[in-house]
Amino acid sequence: QVQLVESGGGLVQFGGSLRLSCAASGRTFSNYGMGWFRQAPGKEREFVSAINWSGRNTYYTDSVKGRFTISRDNAKNTVYLEMNSLKPEDTAVYYCAAGRYGAAVMSDSAVDYWGQGTQVTVSS
């Protein structure tokens, strides 16, 4: 069992920045691929970014490329999402996800564990 706890969400103005953190506990964090997803009001949950077990491979949805950066620190059992140049359309609940096979987690079907989510609100 892996427990994921997100933090770092909040209210920020257009163009601002936030850094989300996802702390993992339980089994060996470095074995897991990780991902960030988000769900805006009235919309389906969507993939945002993912990273494989080593941190060597990263992926982003097109709308956040060049603005968001995913990283991980296996010594701290934590994955991060640095979000810059935030826009109102980035407003959503952001979820951290873990997949047991080590590959970057880019779809719901690859997720074994979810965090509880953290709210990000970007004002215009």
mmCIF file of C-alpha atoms in Angstrom:
data_model
loop_
_atom_site.group_PDB
_atom_site.id
_atom_site.type_symbol
_atom_site.label_atom_id
_atom_site.label_comp_id
_atom_site.label_asym_id
_atom_site.label_seq_id
_atom_site.Cartn_x
_atom_site.Cartn_y
_atom_site.Cartn_z
ATOM 1 C CA GLN A 1 0.000 0.000 0.000
ATOM 2 C CA VAL A 2 1.198 3.507 -0.866
ATOM 3 C CA GLN A 3 -0.220 6.660 0.649
ATOM 4 C CA LEU A 4 0.075 9.890 -1.316
ATOM 5 C CA VAL A 5 -0.408 13.315 0.222
ATOM 6 C CA GLU A 6 -0.414 16.422 -1.956
ATOM 7 C CA SER A 7 0.344 19.918 -0.745
ATOM 8 C CA GLY A 8 1.169 23.322 -2.161
ATOM 9 C CA GLY A 9 -2.109 24.252 -3.776
ATOM 10 C CA GLY A 10 -3.762 27.620 -3.266
ATOM 11 C CA LEU A 11 -4.970 30.825 -4.853
ATOM 12 C CA VAL A 12 -2.633 32.624 -7.227
ATOM 13 C CA GLN A 13 -2.993 35.430 -9.728
ATOM 14 C CA PHE A 14 -2.713 35.072 -13.489
ATOM 15 C CA GLY A 15 0.951 34.639 -14.400
ATOM 16 C CA GLY A 16 1.924 33.472 -10.937
ATOM 17 C CA SER A 17 3.622 30.297 -9.783
ATOM 18 C CA LEU A 18 2.995 27.420 -7.429
ATOM 19 C CA ARG A 19 4.893 24.269 -6.555
ATOM 20 C CA LEU A 20 2.899 21.184 -5.732
ATOM 21 C CA SER A 21 4.425 18.399 -3.678
ATOM 22 C CA CYS A 22 3.316 14.806 -3.319
ATOM 23 C CA ALA A 23 4.774 12.914 -0.391
ATOM 24 C CA ALA A 24 4.616 9.139 -0.549
ATOM 25 C CA SER A 25 4.742 6.662 2.260
ATOM 26 C CA GLY A 26 4.545 2.927 2.327
ATOM 27 C CA ARG A 27 6.437 0.768 -0.085
ATOM 28 C CA THR A 28 9.589 1.729 -1.950
ATOM 29 C CA PHE A 29 8.853 5.016 -3.656
ATOM 30 C CA SER A 30 11.654 4.693 -6.178
ATOM 31 C CA ASN A 31 9.965 1.656 -7.727
ATOM 32 C CA TYR A 32 6.934 3.675 -8.760
ATOM 33 C CA GLY A 33 6.219 5.767 -11.780
ATOM 34 C CA MET A 34 4.344 8.936 -10.900
ATOM 35 C CA GLY A 35 1.914 11.324 -12.504
ATOM 36 C CA TRP A 36 -0.113 14.463 -11.950
ATOM 37 C CA PHE A 37 -3.699 14.757 -13.107
ATOM 38 C CA ARG A 38 -6.255 17.509 -12.684
ATOM 39 C CA GLN A 39 -10.005 17.909 -12.697
ATOM 40 C CA ALA A 40 -11.703 21.210 -13.316
ATOM 41 C CA PRO A 41 -15.330 21.844 -12.276
ATOM 42 C CA GLY A 42 -17.724 20.128 -14.646
ATOM 43 C CA LYS A 43 -14.927 18.430 -16.571
ATOM 44 C CA GLU A 44 -13.372 15.007 -16.618
ATOM 45 C CA ARG A 45 -10.051 14.354 -14.956
ATOM 46 C CA GLU A 46 -7.150 14.839 -17.356
ATOM 47 C CA PHE A 47 -3.480 13.970 -17.498
ATOM 48 C CA VAL A 48 -1.053 16.814 -16.776
ATOM 49 C CA SER A 49 2.453 15.419 -16.368
ATOM 50 C CA ALA A 50 4.315 12.218 -15.544
ATOM 51 C CA ILE A 51 7.745 10.941 -14.590
ATOM 52 C CA ASN A 52 9.241 7.482 -14.569
ATOM 53 C CA TRP A 53 10.860 5.807 -11.576
ATOM 54 C CA SER A 54 14.339 7.229 -12.201
ATOM 55 C CA GLY A 55 13.253 10.717 -13.170
ATOM 56 C CA ARG A 56 14.946 10.352 -16.536
ATOM 57 C CA ASN A 57 11.733 10.386 -18.572
ATOM 58 C CA THR A 58 9.144 13.117 -18.239
ATOM 59 C CA TYR A 59 5.959 13.867 -20.143
ATOM 60 C CA TYR A 60 3.527 16.770 -20.357
ATOM 61 C CA THR A 61 0.178 17.485 -21.862
ATOM 62 C CA ASP A 62 0.473 20.097 -24.597
ATOM 63 C CA SER A 63 -1.289 22.843 -22.674
ATOM 64 C CA VAL A 64 1.356 22.920 -19.928
ATOM 65 C CA LYS A 65 4.529 22.316 -21.917
ATOM 66 C CA GLY A 66 7.087 25.026 -21.243
ATOM 67 C CA ARG A 67 5.225 26.192 -18.120
ATOM 68 C CA PHE A 68 5.169 23.143 -15.815
ATOM 69 C CA THR A 69 8.082 21.005 -14.678
ATOM 70 C CA ILE A 70 7.797 17.640 -12.969
ATOM 71 C CA SER A 71 10.609 16.248 -10.848
ATOM 72 C CA ARG A 72 11.151 13.735 -8.086
ATOM 73 C CA ASP A 73 13.458 13.201 -5.149
ATOM 74 C CA ASN A 74 13.555 9.516 -4.349
ATOM 75 C CA ALA A 75 15.551 10.147 -1.185
ATOM 76 C CA LYS A 76 12.646 12.251 0.109
ATOM 77 C CA ASN A 77 9.878 10.070 -1.339
ATOM 78 C CA THR A 78 8.444 13.138 -3.021
ATOM 79 C CA VAL A 79 7.386 14.204 -6.492
ATOM 80 C CA TYR A 80 6.975 17.851 -7.422
ATOM 81 C CA LEU A 81 5.106 19.875 -10.006
ATOM 82 C CA GLU A 82 6.510 23.342 -10.549
ATOM 83 C CA MET A 83 3.853 25.470 -12.226
ATOM 84 C CA ASN A 84 4.760 28.809 -13.774
ATOM 85 C CA SER A 85 2.879 31.333 -15.899
ATOM 86 C CA LEU A 86 -0.378 30.058 -14.495
ATOM 87 C CA LYS A 87 -3.613 30.768 -16.320
ATOM 88 C CA PRO A 88 -7.239 30.700 -15.159
ATOM 89 C CA GLU A 89 -7.740 27.544 -17.227
ATOM 90 C CA ASP A 90 -5.230 25.788 -14.959
ATOM 91 C CA THR A 91 -7.755 26.052 -12.133
ATOM 92 C CA ALA A 92 -8.557 22.535 -10.950
ATOM 93 C CA VAL A 93 -8.058 19.983 -8.250
ATOM 94 C CA TYR A 94 -4.655 18.427 -8.840
ATOM 95 C CA TYR A 95 -4.109 14.771 -8.032
ATOM 96 C CA CYS A 96 -0.911 12.861 -7.575
ATOM 97 C CA ALA A 97 -0.878 9.263 -8.813
ATOM 98 C CA ALA A 98 1.472 6.299 -8.538
ATOM 99 C CA GLY A 99 1.886 3.256 -10.735
ATOM 100 C CA ARG A 100 3.620 0.113 -9.516
ATOM 101 C CA TYR A 101 5.513 -0.741 -12.700
ATOM 102 C CA GLY A 102 7.891 2.211 -12.686
ATOM 103 C CA ALA A 103 6.833 3.753 -15.970
ATOM 104 C CA ALA A 104 5.526 7.290 -16.104
ATOM 105 C CA VAL A 105 1.835 7.311 -15.233
ATOM 106 C CA MET A 106 -0.106 8.984 -18.023
ATOM 107 C CA SER A 107 -3.537 7.411 -17.870
ATOM 108 C CA ASP A 108 -6.061 6.355 -15.244
ATOM 109 C CA SER A 109 -5.574 2.739 -16.238
ATOM 110 C CA ALA A 110 -1.928 2.899 -15.135
ATOM 111 C CA VAL A 111 -2.726 4.266 -11.678
ATOM 112 C CA ASP A 112 -2.539 2.040 -8.640
ATOM 113 C CA TYR A 113 -2.760 4.774 -6.005
ATOM 114 C CA TRP A 114 -4.280 8.256 -5.913
ATOM 115 C CA GLY A 115 -3.738 11.148 -3.570
ATOM 116 C CA GLN A 116 -6.624 13.127 -2.116
ATOM 117 C CA GLY A 117 -6.053 16.163 -4.319
ATOM 118 C CA THR A 118 -5.103 19.778 -3.772
ATOM 119 C CA GLN A 119 -7.002 22.782 -5.099
ATOM 120 C CA VAL A 120 -5.285 25.232 -7.437
ATOM 121 C CA THR A 121 -7.182 28.409 -8.278
ATOM 122 C CA VAL A 122 -5.833 30.984 -10.697
ATOM 123 C CA SER A 123 -7.559 34.354 -10.725
ATOM 124 C CA SER A 124 -7.673 36.528 -13.815
#
